[in-house]
Coordinates of C-alpha atoms in Angstrom, one line a residue:
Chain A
X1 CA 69.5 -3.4 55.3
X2 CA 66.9 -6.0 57.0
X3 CA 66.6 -9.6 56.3
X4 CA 63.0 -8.9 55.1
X5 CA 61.3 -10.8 52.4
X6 CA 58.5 -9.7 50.7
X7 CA 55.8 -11.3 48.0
X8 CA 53.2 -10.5 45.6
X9 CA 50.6 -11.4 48.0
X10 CA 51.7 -8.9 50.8
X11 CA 53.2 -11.7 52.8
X12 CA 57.0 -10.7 54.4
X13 CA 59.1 -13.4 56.0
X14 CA 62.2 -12.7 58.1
X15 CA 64.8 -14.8 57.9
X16 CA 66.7 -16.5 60.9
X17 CA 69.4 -18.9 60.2
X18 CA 67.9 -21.7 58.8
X19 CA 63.9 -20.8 59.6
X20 CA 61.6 -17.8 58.8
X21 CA 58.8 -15.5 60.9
X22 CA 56.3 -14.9 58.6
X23 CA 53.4 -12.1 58.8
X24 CA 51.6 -9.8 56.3
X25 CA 52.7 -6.4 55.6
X26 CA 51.5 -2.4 56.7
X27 CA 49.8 -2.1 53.6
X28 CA 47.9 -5.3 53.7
X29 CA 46.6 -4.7 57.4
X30 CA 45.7 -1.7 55.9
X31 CA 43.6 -3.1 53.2
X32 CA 42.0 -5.6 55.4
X33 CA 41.5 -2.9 58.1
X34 CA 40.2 -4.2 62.0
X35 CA 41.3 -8.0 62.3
X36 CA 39.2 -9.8 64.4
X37 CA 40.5 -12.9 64.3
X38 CA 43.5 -14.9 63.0
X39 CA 43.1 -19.1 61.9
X40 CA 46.7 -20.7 61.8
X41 CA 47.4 -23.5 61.2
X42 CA 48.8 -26.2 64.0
X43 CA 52.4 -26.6 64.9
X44 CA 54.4 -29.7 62.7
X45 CA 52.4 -29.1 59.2
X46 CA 54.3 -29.4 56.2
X47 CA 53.5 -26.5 53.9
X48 CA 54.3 -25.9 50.6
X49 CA 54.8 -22.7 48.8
X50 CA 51.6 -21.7 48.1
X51 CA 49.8 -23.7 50.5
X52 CA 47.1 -21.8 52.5
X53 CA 48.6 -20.8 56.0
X54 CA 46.2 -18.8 57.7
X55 CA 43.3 -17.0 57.2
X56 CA 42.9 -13.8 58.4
X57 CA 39.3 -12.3 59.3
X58 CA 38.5 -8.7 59.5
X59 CA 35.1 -7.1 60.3
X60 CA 34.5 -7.2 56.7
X61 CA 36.0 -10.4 55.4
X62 CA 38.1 -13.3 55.5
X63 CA 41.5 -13.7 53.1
X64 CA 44.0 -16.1 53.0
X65 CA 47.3 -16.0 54.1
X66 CA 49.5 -18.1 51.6
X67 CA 53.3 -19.9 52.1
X68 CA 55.5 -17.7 50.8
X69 CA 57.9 -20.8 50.7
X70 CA 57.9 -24.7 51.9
X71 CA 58.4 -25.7 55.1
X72 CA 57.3 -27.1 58.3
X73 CA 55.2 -25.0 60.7
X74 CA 58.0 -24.7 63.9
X75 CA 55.9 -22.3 65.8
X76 CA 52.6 -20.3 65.8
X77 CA 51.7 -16.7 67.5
X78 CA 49.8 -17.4 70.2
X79 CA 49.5 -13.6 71.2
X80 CA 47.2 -13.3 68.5
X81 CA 44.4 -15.6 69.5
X82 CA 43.7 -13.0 72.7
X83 CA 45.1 -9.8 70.5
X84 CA 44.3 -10.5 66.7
X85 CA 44.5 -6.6 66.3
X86 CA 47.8 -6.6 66.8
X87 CA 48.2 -7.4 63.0
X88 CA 47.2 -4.1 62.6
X89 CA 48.9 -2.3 65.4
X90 CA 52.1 -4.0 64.7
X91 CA 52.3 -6.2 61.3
X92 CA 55.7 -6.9 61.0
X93 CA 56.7 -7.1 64.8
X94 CA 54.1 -8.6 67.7
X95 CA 51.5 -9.4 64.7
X96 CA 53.5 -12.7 62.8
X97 CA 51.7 -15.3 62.4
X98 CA 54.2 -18.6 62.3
X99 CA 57.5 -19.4 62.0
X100 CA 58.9 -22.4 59.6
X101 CA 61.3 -24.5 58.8
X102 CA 63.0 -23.2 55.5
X103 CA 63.5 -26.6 53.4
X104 CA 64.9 -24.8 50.5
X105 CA 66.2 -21.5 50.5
X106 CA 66.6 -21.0 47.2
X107 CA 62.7 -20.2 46.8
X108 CA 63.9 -17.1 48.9
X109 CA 65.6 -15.6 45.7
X110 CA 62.3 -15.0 43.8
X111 CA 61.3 -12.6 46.2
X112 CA 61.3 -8.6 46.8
X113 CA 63.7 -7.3 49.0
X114 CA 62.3 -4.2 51.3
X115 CA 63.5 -1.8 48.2
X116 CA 61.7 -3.6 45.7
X117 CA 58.4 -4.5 47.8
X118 CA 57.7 -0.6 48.3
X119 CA 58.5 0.0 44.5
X120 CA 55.7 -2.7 44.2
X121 CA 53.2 -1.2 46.4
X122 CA 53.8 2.2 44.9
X123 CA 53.0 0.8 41.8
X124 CA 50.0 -0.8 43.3
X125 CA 48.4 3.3 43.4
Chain B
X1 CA 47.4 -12.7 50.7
X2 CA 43.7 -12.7 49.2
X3 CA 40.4 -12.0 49.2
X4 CA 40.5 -8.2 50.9
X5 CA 39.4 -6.5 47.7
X6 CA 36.5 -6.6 45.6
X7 CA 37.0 -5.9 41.7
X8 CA 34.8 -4.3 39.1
X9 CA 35.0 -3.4 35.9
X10 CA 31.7 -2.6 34.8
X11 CA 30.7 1.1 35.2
X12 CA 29.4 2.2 38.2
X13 CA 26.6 4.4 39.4
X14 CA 27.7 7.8 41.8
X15 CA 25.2 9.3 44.3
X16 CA 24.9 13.0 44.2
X17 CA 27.8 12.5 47.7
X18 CA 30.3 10.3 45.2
X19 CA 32.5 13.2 45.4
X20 CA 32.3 14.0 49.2
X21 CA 33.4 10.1 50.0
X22 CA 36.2 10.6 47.7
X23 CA 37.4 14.0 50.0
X24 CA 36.7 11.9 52.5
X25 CA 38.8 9.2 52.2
X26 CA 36.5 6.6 51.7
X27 CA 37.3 3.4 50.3
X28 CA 34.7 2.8 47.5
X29 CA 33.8 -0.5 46.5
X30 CA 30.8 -2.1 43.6
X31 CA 27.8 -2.1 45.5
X32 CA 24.4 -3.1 43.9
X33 CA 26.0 -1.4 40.7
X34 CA 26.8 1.7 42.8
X35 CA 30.4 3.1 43.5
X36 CA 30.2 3.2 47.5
X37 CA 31.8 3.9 50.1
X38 CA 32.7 0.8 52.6
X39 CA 34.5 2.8 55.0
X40 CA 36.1 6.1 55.6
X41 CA 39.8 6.6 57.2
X42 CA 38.4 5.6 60.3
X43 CA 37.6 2.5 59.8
X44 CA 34.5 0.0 60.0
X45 CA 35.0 -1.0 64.0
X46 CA 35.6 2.9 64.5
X47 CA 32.4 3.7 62.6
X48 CA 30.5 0.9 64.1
X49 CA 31.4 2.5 67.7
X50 CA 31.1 5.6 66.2
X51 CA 27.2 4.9 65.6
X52 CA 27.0 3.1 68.8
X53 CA 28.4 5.5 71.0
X54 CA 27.6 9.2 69.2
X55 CA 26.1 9.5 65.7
X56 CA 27.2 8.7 62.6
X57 CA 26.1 9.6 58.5
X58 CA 25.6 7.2 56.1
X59 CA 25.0 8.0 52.5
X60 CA 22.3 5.7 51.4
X61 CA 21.2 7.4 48.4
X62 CA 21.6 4.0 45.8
X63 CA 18.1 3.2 47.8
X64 CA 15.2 3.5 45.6
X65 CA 12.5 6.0 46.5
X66 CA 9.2 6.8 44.6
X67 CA 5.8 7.9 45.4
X68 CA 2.7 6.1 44.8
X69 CA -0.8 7.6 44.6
X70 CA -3.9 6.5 43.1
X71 CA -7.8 7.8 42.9
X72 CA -8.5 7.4 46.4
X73 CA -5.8 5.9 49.1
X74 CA -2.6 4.3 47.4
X75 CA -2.5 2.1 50.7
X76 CA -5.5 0.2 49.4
X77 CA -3.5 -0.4 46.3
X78 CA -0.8 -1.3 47.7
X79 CA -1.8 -3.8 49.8
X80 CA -2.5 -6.0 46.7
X81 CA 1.0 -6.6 47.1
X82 CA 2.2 -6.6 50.3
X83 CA 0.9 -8.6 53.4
X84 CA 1.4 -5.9 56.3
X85 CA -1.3 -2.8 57.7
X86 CA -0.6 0.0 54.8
X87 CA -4.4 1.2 54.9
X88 CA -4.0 1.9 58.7
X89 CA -1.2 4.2 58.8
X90 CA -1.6 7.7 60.2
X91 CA -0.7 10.3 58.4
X92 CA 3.1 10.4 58.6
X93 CA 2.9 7.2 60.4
X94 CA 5.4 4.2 58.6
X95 CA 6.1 0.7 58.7
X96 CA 8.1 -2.1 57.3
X97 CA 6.8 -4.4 55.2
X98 CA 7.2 -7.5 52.6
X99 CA 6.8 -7.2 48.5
X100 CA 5.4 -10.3 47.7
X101 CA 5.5 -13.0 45.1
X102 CA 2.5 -15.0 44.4
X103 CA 4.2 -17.8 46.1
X104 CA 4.8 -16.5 49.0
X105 CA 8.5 -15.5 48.1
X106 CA 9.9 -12.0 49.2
X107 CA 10.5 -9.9 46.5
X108 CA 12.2 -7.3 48.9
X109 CA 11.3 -5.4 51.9
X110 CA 10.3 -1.9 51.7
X111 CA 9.3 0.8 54.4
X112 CA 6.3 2.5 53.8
X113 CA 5.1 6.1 54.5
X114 CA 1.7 7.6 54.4
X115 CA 2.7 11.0 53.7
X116 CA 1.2 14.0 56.3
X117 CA 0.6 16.0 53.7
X118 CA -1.0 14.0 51.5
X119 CA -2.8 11.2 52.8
X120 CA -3.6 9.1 50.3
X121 CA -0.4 9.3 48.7
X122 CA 2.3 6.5 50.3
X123 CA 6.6 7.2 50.2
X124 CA 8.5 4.4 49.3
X125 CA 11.6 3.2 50.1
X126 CA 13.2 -0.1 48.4
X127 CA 16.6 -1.7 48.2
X128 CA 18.7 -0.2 45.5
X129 CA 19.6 -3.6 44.2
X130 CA 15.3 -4.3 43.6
X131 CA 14.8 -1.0 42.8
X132 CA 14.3 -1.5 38.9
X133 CA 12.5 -4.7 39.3
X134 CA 10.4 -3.7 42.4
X135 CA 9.2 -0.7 40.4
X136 CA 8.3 -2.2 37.2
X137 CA 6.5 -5.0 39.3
X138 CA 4.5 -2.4 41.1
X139 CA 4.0 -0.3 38.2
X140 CA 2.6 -3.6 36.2
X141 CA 0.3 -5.0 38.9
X142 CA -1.2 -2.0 39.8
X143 CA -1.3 -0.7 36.2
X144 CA -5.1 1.6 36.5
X145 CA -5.3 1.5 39.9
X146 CA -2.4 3.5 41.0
X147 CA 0.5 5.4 39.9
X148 CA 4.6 5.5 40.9
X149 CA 6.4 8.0 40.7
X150 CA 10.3 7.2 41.4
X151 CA 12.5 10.0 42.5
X152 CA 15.7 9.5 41.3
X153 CA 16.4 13.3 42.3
X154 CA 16.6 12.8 45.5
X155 CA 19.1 11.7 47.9
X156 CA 19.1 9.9 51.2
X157 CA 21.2 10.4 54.1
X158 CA 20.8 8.1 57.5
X159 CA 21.9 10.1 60.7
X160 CA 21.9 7.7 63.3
X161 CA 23.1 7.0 67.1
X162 CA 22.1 8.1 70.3
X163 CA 23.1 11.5 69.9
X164 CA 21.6 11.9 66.3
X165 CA 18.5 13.6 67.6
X166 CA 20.8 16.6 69.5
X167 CA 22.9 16.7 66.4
X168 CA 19.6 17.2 63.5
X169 CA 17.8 19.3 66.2
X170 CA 20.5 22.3 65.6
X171 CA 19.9 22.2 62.1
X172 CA 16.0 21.1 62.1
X173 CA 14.2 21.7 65.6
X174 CA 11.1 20.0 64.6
X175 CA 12.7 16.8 63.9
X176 CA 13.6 15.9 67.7
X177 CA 9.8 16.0 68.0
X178 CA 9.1 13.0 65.7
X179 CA 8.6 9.6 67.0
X180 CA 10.1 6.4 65.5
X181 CA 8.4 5.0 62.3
X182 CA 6.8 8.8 62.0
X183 CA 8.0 11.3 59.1
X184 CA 7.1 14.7 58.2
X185 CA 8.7 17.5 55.4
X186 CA 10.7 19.8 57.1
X187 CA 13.5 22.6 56.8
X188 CA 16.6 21.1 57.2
X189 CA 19.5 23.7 57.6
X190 CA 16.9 25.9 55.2
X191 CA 16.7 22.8 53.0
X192 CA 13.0 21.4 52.4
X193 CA 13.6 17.8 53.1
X194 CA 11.4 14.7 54.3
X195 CA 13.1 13.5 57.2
X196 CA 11.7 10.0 59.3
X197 CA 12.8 9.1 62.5
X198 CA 13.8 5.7 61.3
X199 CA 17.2 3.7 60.7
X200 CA 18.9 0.4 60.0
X201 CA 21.0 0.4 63.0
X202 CA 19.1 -0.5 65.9
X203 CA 19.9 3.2 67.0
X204 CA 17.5 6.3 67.1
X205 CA 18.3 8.0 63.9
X206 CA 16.9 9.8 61.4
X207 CA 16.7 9.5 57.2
X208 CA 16.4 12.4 55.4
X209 CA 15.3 12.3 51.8
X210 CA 17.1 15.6 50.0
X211 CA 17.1 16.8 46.6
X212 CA 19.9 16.0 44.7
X213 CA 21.3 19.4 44.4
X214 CA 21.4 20.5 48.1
X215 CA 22.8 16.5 49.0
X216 CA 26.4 17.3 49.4
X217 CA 25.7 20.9 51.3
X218 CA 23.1 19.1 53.7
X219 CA 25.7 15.9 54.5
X220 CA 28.7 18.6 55.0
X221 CA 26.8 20.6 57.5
X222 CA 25.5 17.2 59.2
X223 CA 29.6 16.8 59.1
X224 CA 30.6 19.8 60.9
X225 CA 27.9 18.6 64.0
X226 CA 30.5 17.7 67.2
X227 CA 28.6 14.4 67.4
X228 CA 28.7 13.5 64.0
X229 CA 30.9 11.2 61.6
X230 CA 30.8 9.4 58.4
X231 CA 30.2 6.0 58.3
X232 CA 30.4 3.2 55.3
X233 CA 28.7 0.5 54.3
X234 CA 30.8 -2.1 56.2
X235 CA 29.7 -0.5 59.6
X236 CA 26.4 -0.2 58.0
X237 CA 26.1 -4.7 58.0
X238 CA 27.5 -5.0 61.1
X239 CA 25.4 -2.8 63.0
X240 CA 22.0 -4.3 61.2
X241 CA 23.1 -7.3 62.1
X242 CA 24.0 -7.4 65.9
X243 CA 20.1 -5.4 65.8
X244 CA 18.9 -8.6 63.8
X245 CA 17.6 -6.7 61.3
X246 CA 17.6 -8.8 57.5
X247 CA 19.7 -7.9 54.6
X248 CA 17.5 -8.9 51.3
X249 CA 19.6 -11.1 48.9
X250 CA 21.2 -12.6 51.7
X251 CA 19.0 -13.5 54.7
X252 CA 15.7 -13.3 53.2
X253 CA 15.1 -13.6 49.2
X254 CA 12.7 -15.2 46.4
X255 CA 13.0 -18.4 47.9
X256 CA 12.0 -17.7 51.5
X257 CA 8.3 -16.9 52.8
X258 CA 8.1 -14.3 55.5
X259 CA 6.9 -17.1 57.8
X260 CA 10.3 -19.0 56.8
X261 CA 12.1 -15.4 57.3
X262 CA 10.8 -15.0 61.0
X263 CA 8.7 -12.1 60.0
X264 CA 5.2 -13.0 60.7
X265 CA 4.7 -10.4 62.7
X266 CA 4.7 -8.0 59.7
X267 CA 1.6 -9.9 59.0
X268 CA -1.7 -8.7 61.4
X269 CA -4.2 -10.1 61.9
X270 CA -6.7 -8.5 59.8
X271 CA -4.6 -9.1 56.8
X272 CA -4.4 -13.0 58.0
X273 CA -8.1 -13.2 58.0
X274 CA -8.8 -11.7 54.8
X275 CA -5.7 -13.9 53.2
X276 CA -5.5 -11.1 50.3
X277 CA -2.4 -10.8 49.7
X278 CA 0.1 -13.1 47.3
X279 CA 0.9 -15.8 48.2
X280 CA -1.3 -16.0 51.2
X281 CA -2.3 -19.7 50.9
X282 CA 1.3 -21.1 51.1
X283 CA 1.9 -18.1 53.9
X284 CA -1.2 -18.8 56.3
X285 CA -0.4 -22.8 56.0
X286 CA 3.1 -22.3 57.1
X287 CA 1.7 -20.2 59.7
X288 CA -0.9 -23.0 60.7
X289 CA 2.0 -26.2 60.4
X290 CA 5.1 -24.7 61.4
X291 CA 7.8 -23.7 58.6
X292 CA 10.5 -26.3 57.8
X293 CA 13.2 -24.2 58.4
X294 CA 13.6 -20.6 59.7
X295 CA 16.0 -17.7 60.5
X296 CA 17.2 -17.6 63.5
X297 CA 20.2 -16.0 65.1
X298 CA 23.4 -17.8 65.9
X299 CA 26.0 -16.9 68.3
X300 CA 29.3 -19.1 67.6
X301 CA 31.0 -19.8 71.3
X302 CA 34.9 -19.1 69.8
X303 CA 36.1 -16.7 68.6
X304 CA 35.9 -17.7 65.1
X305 CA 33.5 -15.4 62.2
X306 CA 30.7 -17.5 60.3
X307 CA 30.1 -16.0 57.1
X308 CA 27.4 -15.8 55.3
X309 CA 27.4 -20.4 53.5
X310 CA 28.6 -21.4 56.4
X311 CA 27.2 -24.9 57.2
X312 CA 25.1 -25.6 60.1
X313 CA 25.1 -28.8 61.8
X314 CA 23.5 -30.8 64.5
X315 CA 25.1 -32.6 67.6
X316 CA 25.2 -35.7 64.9
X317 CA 27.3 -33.9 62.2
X318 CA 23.7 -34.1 59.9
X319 CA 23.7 -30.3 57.7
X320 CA 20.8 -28.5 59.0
X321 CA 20.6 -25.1 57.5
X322 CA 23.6 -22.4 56.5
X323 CA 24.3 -19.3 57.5
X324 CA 22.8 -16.1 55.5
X325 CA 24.8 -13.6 57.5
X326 CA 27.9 -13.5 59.5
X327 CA 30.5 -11.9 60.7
X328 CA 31.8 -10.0 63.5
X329 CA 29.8 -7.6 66.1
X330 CA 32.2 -5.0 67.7
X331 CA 29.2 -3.9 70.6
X332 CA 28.9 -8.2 71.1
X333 CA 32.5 -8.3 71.0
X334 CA 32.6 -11.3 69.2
X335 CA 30.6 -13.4 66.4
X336 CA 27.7 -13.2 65.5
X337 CA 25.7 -14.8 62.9
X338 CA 21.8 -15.7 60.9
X339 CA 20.9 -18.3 59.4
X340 CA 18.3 -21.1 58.6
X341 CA 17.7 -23.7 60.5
X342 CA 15.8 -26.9 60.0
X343 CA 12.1 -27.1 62.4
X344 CA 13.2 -28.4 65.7
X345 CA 16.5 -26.7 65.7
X346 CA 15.2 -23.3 66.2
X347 CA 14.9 -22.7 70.2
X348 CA 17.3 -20.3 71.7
X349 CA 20.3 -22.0 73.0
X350 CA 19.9 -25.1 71.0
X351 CA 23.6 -26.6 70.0
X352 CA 24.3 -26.1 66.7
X353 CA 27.9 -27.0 64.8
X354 CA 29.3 -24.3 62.4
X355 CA 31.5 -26.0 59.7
X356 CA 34.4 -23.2 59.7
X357 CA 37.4 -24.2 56.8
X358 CA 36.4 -28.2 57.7
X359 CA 36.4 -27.5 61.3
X360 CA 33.6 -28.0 63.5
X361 CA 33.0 -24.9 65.8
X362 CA 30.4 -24.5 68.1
X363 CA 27.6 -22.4 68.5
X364 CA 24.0 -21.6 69.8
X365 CA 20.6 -20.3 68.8
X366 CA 20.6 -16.7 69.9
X367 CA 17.4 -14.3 70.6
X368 CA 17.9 -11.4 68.1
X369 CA 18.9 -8.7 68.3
X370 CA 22.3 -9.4 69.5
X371 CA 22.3 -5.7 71.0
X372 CA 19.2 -3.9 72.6
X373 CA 17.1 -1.7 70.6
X374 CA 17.7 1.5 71.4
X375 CA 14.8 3.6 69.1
X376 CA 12.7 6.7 70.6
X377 CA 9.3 6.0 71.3
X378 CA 8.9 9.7 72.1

């Protein structure tokens, strides 16, 4: 079983110890299709659940990539400033998009685990 | 995660291809009250390349096409209500022009035919979001002096890219032959179609008008070409815009003049000396003064996608214009962007500021198109 954490939105967050790698899933990427370029935020800002990330851009259109749960912003991936298609080559590997701080991990219980986020999408037709 | 998906729940029109997008695997989206296709499996920077590169179909059928004739030449007619050279067209001979309000403000852009076989009789070809209004404009202003006949029974299918011409010559040798901005009615694959050597890509290309019935069997042979592929709406933006070609609604509209819209040179100069046409006071001042603002393209230096609101600033933060459309160019490899722009702002490489999410990117006045033309002059 993976650590994996999914939401509503299509956001999943990997847990590790006391932080979380976040990134948007396969079937996102997929709806967004060729991303182009990636807007996150800067390294130290508090977020809170809910709180716009990132924004994502594809050919087609921006969306916005929201906290899945509060935190500070620990770390951000660089890669994807030179490589924003790896979001879509690799969504929940090379493409994350930051890494925070967990402040309360109990926010982490409301959330899909892998099971339950591809009920979800299946759902989703 | 937001904002990838458009929703409607209003019905939706179908071209006569609805059910060929679905087999497919196009991703179908509301579009000017049509259900369309935005991409296919391969994806909009695939099918932008795709176009580039080889050839690729579009279905563009939600376009509005109609006929107008009159007692005598329609061009004469029509001319009532549009600034550009319509009574000067050769036979088969077509050009783009402006529908105008009587203040200046575009109605929509059109292309216009004078058809080979019929002279006098002109072969329209409007937006499908205008379609309805632009007819029943027409249809009132010229009410006596000529008459329009829409063709909803027909399709449209755009074959474009460099190798369009060697795909449509295996199933149409005479259409190699035509020059750009010329049609004529042909056999197409045994079809009778009338096909121009026209486009919306900045590519050679071809659109073939197509009865209803015979649509889906012309667009699946076009298909099976080696060159060929289907391509959606979404590649369909980006490649007008990188040719810096307008979208109506969006980078012209009511509220801009043609002189505003950097497209005075649909205006010649017989038609500027006569000042027959509406608006043609407001038109032939701005002409004379210099418009307050105009369209011009913008090139942002990061790496960063202005869409179409997008602020534009000046070196000293002051707003200066917005952006009409933006996004990215996969030939450019980067941004690229149109907008308005206040008088004195409008010179290539002029400094502009894009306000981006509250940040302040920069950018530059950029010569359209973004990519060279690439049309066959024959």
């Amino acid at each position: 079983m993976s650590d994996m954490k999914y939401t509503t939105d299509h956001e999943w967050i990997r847990v590790e110890g006391d932080s979380g790698v976040i990134g948007i899933t396969d079937y996102a990427q997929e709806q967004l299709g060729d991303v182009v370029f990636v807007d996150l935020p800067d390294v130290g800002k508090n977020l809170s659940k809910g709180d716009e990330a990132a924004v994502v851009e594809s050919v087609k259109a921006a969306a916005e990539v929201y906290a899945p749960l509060d935190g500070a912003v620990l770390e951000i991936n660089e890669a994807l400033t030179d490589a924003p298609g790896l979001v879509n080559t690799d969504p929940v590997g090379g493409g994350w998009f930051l890494k925070l701080q967990i402040s309360d991990p109990g926010q982490l219980d409301g959330m899909m685990d892998e099971a339950g986020y591809a009920d979800y999408v299946k759902g989703l037709g | 995660m937001t904002g990838a998906a458009e929703d409607s729940t209003t019905a939706l029109a179908q071209t006569p291809l609805n059910a060929l997008h679905h087999a497919l695997g196009g991703k179908m989206v509301p579009f000017a009250g049509y259900d369309m296709p935005v991409q296919y499996k391969a994806g909009i920077m695939a099918e932008h390349n795709q176009v580039r590169n080889s050839a690729g179909l579009f279905d563009v059928s939600h376009m509005g096409q109609a006929r107008l004739s009159a007692d005598g030449d329609a061009a004469v007619a029509l001319e009532r209500l549009v600034p550009g050279d319509i009574v000067g067209l050769a036979p088969g001979e077509m050009r783009y022009t402006l529908l105008l309000a009587d203040d200046g403000g575009i109605l929509d852009d059109l292309i216009v035919t004078r058809l080979p076989q019929a002279p006098e009789t002109l072969f329209l070809v409007v937006n499908a979001g205008c379609k309805d209004a632009d007819f029943a404009h027409i249809d009132t202003i010229l009410a006596g002096a000529a008459r329009l006949e829409p063709l909803p029974d027909r399709a449209l299918l755009a074959l474009q890219g460099p190798q369009a011409a060697a795909a449509m010559s295996r199933l149409s040798p005479d259409a190699a032959r035509l020059s750009f901005m010329n049609g004529a009615d042909m056999a197409v694959a045994g079809v009778s179609c009338f096909v121009t050597r026209s486009g919306y890509t900045g590519e050679d290309g071809f659109e073939i008008s197509v009865p209803n019935s015979a649509a889906e069997a012309l667009a699946r042979q076009m298909l099976d070409q080696p060159e060929v592929a289907p391509a959606g709406l979404g590649a369909r933006d980006s490649l007008r815009l990188e040719a810096g070609l307008c979208l109506y609604g969006h980078d012209i509209d009511r509220s801009t003049t043609p002189v505003e819209g950097s497209l005075r040179w649909t205006i010649p100069q017989r038609r500027r000396e006569a000042a027959d046409f509406p608006g043609a006071s407001i038109i032939l001042q701005q002409m004379a003064d210099g418009p307050v603002r105009r369209r011009v393209g913008i090139r942002p230096e990061g790496r960063a996608p202005a869409r179409e609101g997008t602020e534009i600033a000046n070196q000293a933060g002051a707003v200066i214009g917005a952006v009409t459309s933006g996004g990215y160019g996969p030939t450019v490899g980067g941004p690229v962007a149109m907008g308005y722009v206040q008088r004195d702002f409008g010179a290539v490489d002029t400094p502009l500021t894009l306000m981006v999410r509250g940040k302040a990117l920069p950018a530059r006045v950029a010569r359209l198109p973004f990519v060279p033309q690439n049309y066959y002059r024959g």
